[in-house]
Amino acid sequence: MTRPALTAVVLASLAAWAGAQGPTTAADKLRLHRANRTLLTDLVGSGVRLAAADQPVTRAEACQQTARAVGLAVRRAAEANETDRVAELADHFEALVRDGLVPVLTEADAVVPRESPEGVRLRAVRAGASADLDATEAALPAGELRAKLAGLRERLK
């Protein structure tokens, strides 16, 4: 149930993001194409891993990898001072964490014994997701986007 919803969120985010691109020069188009190609490759790979995941922890790992890829794209856009791209990608990152990663982690917590080897893996996924969220939030300017990500922190604990 969560997997199709997460896949739909990822694909809808990707489609909206790709449609929002509007470079004006050939150099901008080439730069965005390169950045988008890298992100698209990461997202497709993560989507395939997520679709193939049949265990809760494996799904959580795949979802965290997807969030990490989008978070990294946000951070790169912030470093390049691409404010429109930062805003667009940060919104997608927030939706992916809120509607994808948090529910997958919650579902896994309900069925995976805490002290089992899978429980250890799940805690590592949660810690990695929290670190990714912190790094992405730190790259954003103060404001609404940063506040949204800060609000997700408690849900990842």
PDB file of C-alpha atoms in Angstrom:
ATOM      1  CA  MET A   1       0.000   0.000   0.000  1.00  0.00           C
ATOM      2  CA  THR A   2       2.810   2.400   0.877  1.00  0.00           C
ATOM      3  CA  ARG A   3       4.991   1.407  -2.066  1.00  0.00           C
ATOM      4  CA  PRO A   4       2.537   2.509  -4.793  1.00  0.00           C
ATOM      5  CA  ALA A   5       1.849   5.752  -2.941  1.00  0.00           C
ATOM      6  CA  LEU A   6       5.545   6.482  -2.550  1.00  0.00           C
ATOM      7  CA  THR A   7       6.221   5.628  -6.175  1.00  0.00           C
ATOM      8  CA  ALA A   8       3.397   7.957  -7.206  1.00  0.00           C
ATOM      9  CA  VAL A   9       4.809  10.762  -5.015  1.00  0.00           C
ATOM     10  CA  VAL A  10       8.284  10.321  -6.507  1.00  0.00           C
ATOM     11  CA  LEU A  11       6.996  10.263 -10.079  1.00  0.00           C
ATOM     12  CA  ALA A  12       4.615  13.190  -9.555  1.00  0.00           C
ATOM     13  CA  SER A  13       7.392  15.201  -7.937  1.00  0.00           C
ATOM     14  CA  LEU A  14       9.734  14.359 -10.748  1.00  0.00           C
ATOM     15  CA  ALA A  15       7.179  15.312 -13.411  1.00  0.00           C
ATOM     16  CA  ALA A  16       6.327  18.598 -11.705  1.00  0.00           C
ATOM     17  CA  TRP A  17       9.965  19.405 -11.196  1.00  0.00           C
ATOM     18  CA  ALA A  18      10.918  18.609 -14.782  1.00  0.00           C
ATOM     19  CA  GLY A  19       8.004  20.679 -16.062  1.00  0.00           C
ATOM     20  CA  ALA A  20       9.017  23.667 -13.955  1.00  0.00           C
ATOM     21  CA  GLN A  21      12.393  24.003 -15.625  1.00  0.00           C
ATOM     22  CA  GLY A  22      12.613  27.079 -17.806  1.00  0.00           C
ATOM     23  CA  PRO A  23      16.192  27.945 -18.751  1.00  0.00           C
ATOM     24  CA  THR A  24      16.703  30.756 -21.196  1.00  0.00           C
ATOM     25  CA  THR A  25      20.160  30.180 -22.646  1.00  0.00           C
ATOM     26  CA  ALA A  26      21.789  27.167 -24.241  1.00  0.00           C
ATOM     27  CA  ALA A  27      24.395  27.117 -21.460  1.00  0.00           C
ATOM     28  CA  ASP A  28      21.638  27.079 -18.817  1.00  0.00           C
ATOM     29  CA  LYS A  29      19.839  24.309 -20.668  1.00  0.00           C
ATOM     30  CA  LEU A  30      22.994  22.210 -20.814  1.00  0.00           C
ATOM     31  CA  ARG A  31      23.790  22.785 -17.137  1.00  0.00           C
ATOM     32  CA  LEU A  32      20.239  21.903 -16.076  1.00  0.00           C
ATOM     33  CA  HIS A  33      20.210  18.887 -18.367  1.00  0.00           C
ATOM     34  CA  ARG A  34      23.355  17.556 -16.708  1.00  0.00           C
ATOM     35  CA  ALA A  35      22.023  18.191 -13.205  1.00  0.00           C
ATOM     36  CA  ASN A  36      18.621  16.735 -14.064  1.00  0.00           C
ATOM     37  CA  ARG A  37      20.140  13.678 -15.741  1.00  0.00           C
ATOM     38  CA  THR A  38      22.098  12.840 -12.598  1.00  0.00           C
ATOM     39  CA  LEU A  39      19.044  13.284 -10.397  1.00  0.00           C
ATOM     40  CA  LEU A  40      16.801  11.353 -12.787  1.00  0.00           C
ATOM     41  CA  THR A  41      19.271   8.466 -12.865  1.00  0.00           C
ATOM     42  CA  ASP A  42      19.353   8.398  -9.060  1.00  0.00           C
ATOM     43  CA  LEU A  43      15.561   8.590  -8.791  1.00  0.00           C
ATOM     44  CA  VAL A  44      14.923   5.865 -11.344  1.00  0.00           C
ATOM     45  CA  GLY A  45      17.441   3.576  -9.640  1.00  0.00           C
ATOM     46  CA  SER A  46      15.894   4.262  -6.245  1.00  0.00           C
ATOM     47  CA  GLY A  47      12.407   3.702  -7.641  1.00  0.00           C
ATOM     48  CA  VAL A  48      13.426   0.332  -9.059  1.00  0.00           C
ATOM     49  CA  ARG A  49      14.993  -0.679  -5.725  1.00  0.00           C
ATOM     50  CA  LEU A  50      11.884   0.482  -3.892  1.00  0.00           C
ATOM     51  CA  ALA A  51       9.577  -1.448  -6.208  1.00  0.00           C
ATOM     52  CA  ALA A  52      11.672  -4.594  -5.754  1.00  0.00           C
ATOM     53  CA  ALA A  53      11.864  -4.279  -1.959  1.00  0.00           C
ATOM     54  CA  ASP A  54       9.786  -6.939  -0.274  1.00  0.00           C
ATOM     55  CA  GLN A  55      10.924  -6.392   3.322  1.00  0.00           C
ATOM     56  CA  PRO A  56      10.129  -3.347   5.491  1.00  0.00           C
ATOM     57  CA  VAL A  57      13.768  -2.477   6.187  1.00  0.00           C
ATOM     58  CA  THR A  58      14.736  -2.869   2.535  1.00  0.00           C
ATOM     59  CA  ARG A  59      11.875  -0.511   1.599  1.00  0.00           C
ATOM     60  CA  ALA A  60      13.063   1.971   4.219  1.00  0.00           C
ATOM     61  CA  GLU A  61      16.620   1.813   2.853  1.00  0.00           C
ATOM     62  CA  ALA A  62      15.418   2.388  -0.711  1.00  0.00           C
ATOM     63  CA  CYS A  63      13.206   5.270   0.359  1.00  0.00           C
ATOM     64  CA  GLN A  64      16.049   6.838   2.332  1.00  0.00           C
ATOM     65  CA  GLN A  65      18.320   6.579  -0.722  1.00  0.00           C
ATOM     66  CA  THR A  66      15.680   8.383  -2.761  1.00  0.00           C
ATOM     67  CA  ALA A  67      15.375  11.138  -0.162  1.00  0.00           C
ATOM     68  CA  ARG A  68      19.168  11.385   0.025  1.00  0.00           C
ATOM     69  CA  ALA A  69      19.382  11.903  -3.766  1.00  0.00           C
ATOM     70  CA  VAL A  70      16.801  14.698  -3.708  1.00  0.00           C
ATOM     71  CA  GLY A  71      18.377  16.249  -0.599  1.00  0.00           C
ATOM     72  CA  LEU A  72      21.759  16.270  -2.308  1.00  0.00           C
ATOM     73  CA  ALA A  73      20.204  17.985  -5.332  1.00  0.00           C
ATOM     74  CA  VAL A  74      18.738  20.627  -2.986  1.00  0.00           C
ATOM     75  CA  ARG A  75      22.145  21.196  -1.399  1.00  0.00           C
ATOM     76  CA  ARG A  76      23.874  21.482  -4.785  1.00  0.00           C
ATOM     77  CA  ALA A  77      21.278  23.973  -5.991  1.00  0.00           C
ATOM     78  CA  ALA A  78      21.723  25.990  -2.783  1.00  0.00           C
ATOM     79  CA  GLU A  79      25.507  26.045  -3.260  1.00  0.00           C
ATOM     80  CA  ALA A  80      24.961  27.342  -6.805  1.00  0.00           C
ATOM     81  CA  ASN A  81      22.517  30.013  -5.526  1.00  0.00           C
ATOM     82  CA  GLU A  82      19.715  28.678  -7.745  1.00  0.00           C
ATOM     83  CA  THR A  83      16.846  29.933  -5.596  1.00  0.00           C
ATOM     84  CA  ASP A  84      14.001  28.719  -7.815  1.00  0.00           C
ATOM     85  CA  ARG A  85      15.520  25.254  -8.088  1.00  0.00           C
ATOM     86  CA  VAL A  86      16.147  25.150  -4.327  1.00  0.00           C
ATOM     87  CA  ALA A  87      12.515  26.029  -3.615  1.00  0.00           C
ATOM     88  CA  GLU A  88      11.182  23.454  -6.082  1.00  0.00           C
ATOM     89  CA  LEU A  89      13.463  20.630  -4.978  1.00  0.00           C
ATOM     90  CA  ALA A  90      13.050  21.424  -1.274  1.00  0.00           C
ATOM     91  CA  ASP A  91       9.281  21.111  -1.647  1.00  0.00           C
ATOM     92  CA  HIS A  92       9.749  17.715  -3.295  1.00  0.00           C
ATOM     93  CA  PHE A  93      12.214  16.654  -0.614  1.00  0.00           C
ATOM     94  CA  GLU A  94       9.774  17.651   2.118  1.00  0.00           C
ATOM     95  CA  ALA A  95       6.919  15.734   0.453  1.00  0.00           C
ATOM     96  CA  LEU A  96       9.109  12.681  -0.069  1.00  0.00           C
ATOM     97  CA  VAL A  97      10.178  12.595   3.573  1.00  0.00           C
ATOM     98  CA  ARG A  98       6.704  13.422   4.928  1.00  0.00           C
ATOM     99  CA  ASP A  99       4.633  11.179   2.648  1.00  0.00           C
ATOM    100  CA  GLY A 100       7.159   8.463   1.847  1.00  0.00           C
ATOM    101  CA  LEU A 101      10.006   7.983   4.275  1.00  0.00           C
ATOM    102  CA  VAL A 102       8.197   8.686   7.548  1.00  0.00           C
ATOM    103  CA  PRO A 103       5.305   6.259   6.817  1.00  0.00           C
ATOM    104  CA  VAL A 104       7.727   3.560   5.614  1.00  0.00           C
ATOM    105  CA  LEU A 105       9.798   3.911   8.793  1.00  0.00           C
ATOM    106  CA  THR A 106       6.667   3.887  10.952  1.00  0.00           C
ATOM    107  CA  GLU A 107       5.425   0.741   9.219  1.00  0.00           C
ATOM    108  CA  ALA A 108       8.806  -0.948   9.656  1.00  0.00           C
ATOM    109  CA  ASP A 109       8.948   0.016  13.351  1.00  0.00           C
ATOM    110  CA  ALA A 110       5.637  -1.768  13.881  1.00  0.00           C
ATOM    111  CA  VAL A 111       6.854  -5.110  12.519  1.00  0.00           C
ATOM    112  CA  VAL A 112      10.629  -5.233  13.057  1.00  0.00           C
ATOM    113  CA  PRO A 113      11.878  -6.248  16.531  1.00  0.00           C
ATOM    114  CA  ARG A 114      14.105  -3.473  17.862  1.00  0.00           C
ATOM    115  CA  GLU A 115      17.051  -5.670  18.895  1.00  0.00           C
ATOM    116  CA  SER A 116      17.043  -7.918  15.828  1.00  0.00           C
ATOM    117  CA  PRO A 117      19.631  -7.483  13.057  1.00  0.00           C
ATOM    118  CA  GLU A 118      16.867  -5.891  10.975  1.00  0.00           C
ATOM    119  CA  GLY A 119      16.134  -3.527  13.865  1.00  0.00           C
ATOM    120  CA  VAL A 120      19.775  -2.453  13.879  1.00  0.00           C
ATOM    121  CA  ARG A 121      19.580  -1.783  10.114  1.00  0.00           C
ATOM    122  CA  LEU A 122      16.364   0.164  10.619  1.00  0.00           C
ATOM    123  CA  ARG A 123      17.979   2.372  13.263  1.00  0.00           C
ATOM    124  CA  ALA A 124      20.860   3.030  10.849  1.00  0.00           C
ATOM    125  CA  VAL A 125      18.365   4.047   8.145  1.00  0.00           C
ATOM    126  CA  ARG A 126      16.624   6.389  10.569  1.00  0.00           C
ATOM    127  CA  ALA A 127      19.963   7.915  11.647  1.00  0.00           C
ATOM    128  CA  GLY A 128      21.024   8.378   8.023  1.00  0.00           C
ATOM    129  CA  ALA A 129      17.694   9.966   7.140  1.00  0.00           C
ATOM    130  CA  SER A 130      18.001  12.332  10.086  1.00  0.00           C
ATOM    131  CA  ALA A 131      21.540  13.312   9.040  1.00  0.00           C
ATOM    132  CA  ASP A 132      20.366  13.893   5.457  1.00  0.00           C
ATOM    133  CA  LEU A 133      17.502  16.053   6.723  1.00  0.00           C
ATOM    134  CA  ASP A 134      19.887  18.081   8.898  1.00  0.00           C
ATOM    135  CA  ALA A 135      22.327  18.636   6.018  1.00  0.00           C
ATOM    136  CA  THR A 136      19.563  19.668   3.640  1.00  0.00           C
ATOM    137  CA  GLU A 137      17.948  21.972   6.178  1.00  0.00           C
ATOM    138  CA  ALA A 138      21.308  23.625   6.899  1.00  0.00           C
ATOM    139  CA  ALA A 139      21.754  24.397   3.190  1.00  0.00           C
ATOM    140  CA  LEU A 140      18.460  26.288   3.013  1.00  0.00           C
ATOM    141  CA  PRO A 141      18.047  29.960   3.815  1.00  0.00           C
ATOM    142  CA  ALA A 142      15.975  30.766   6.888  1.00  0.00           C
ATOM    143  CA  GLY A 143      12.306  30.743   6.090  1.00  0.00           C
ATOM    144  CA  GLU A 144       9.307  28.596   5.354  1.00  0.00           C
ATOM    145  CA  LEU A 145      11.172  25.753   3.617  1.00  0.00           C
ATOM    146  CA  ARG A 146      13.612  25.402   6.472  1.00  0.00           C
ATOM    147  CA  ALA A 147      10.766  25.453   8.995  1.00  0.00           C
ATOM    148  CA  LYS A 148       8.973  22.650   7.130  1.00  0.00           C
ATOM    149  CA  LEU A 149      12.057  20.447   7.275  1.00  0.00           C
ATOM    150  CA  ALA A 150      12.604  21.265  10.941  1.00  0.00           C
ATOM    151  CA  GLY A 151       9.047  20.097  11.583  1.00  0.00           C
ATOM    152  CA  LEU A 152       9.870  16.696  10.089  1.00  0.00           C
ATOM    153  CA  ARG A 153      12.801  16.104  12.434  1.00  0.00           C
ATOM    154  CA  GLU A 154      10.635  14.861  15.301  1.00  0.00           C
ATOM    155  CA  ARG A 155       8.796  12.476  13.010  1.00  0.00           C
ATOM    156  CA  LEU A 156      12.097  10.856  12.006  1.00  0.00           C
ATOM    157  CA  LYS A 157      13.150  10.112  15.596  1.00  0.00           C
TER     158      LYS A 157
END
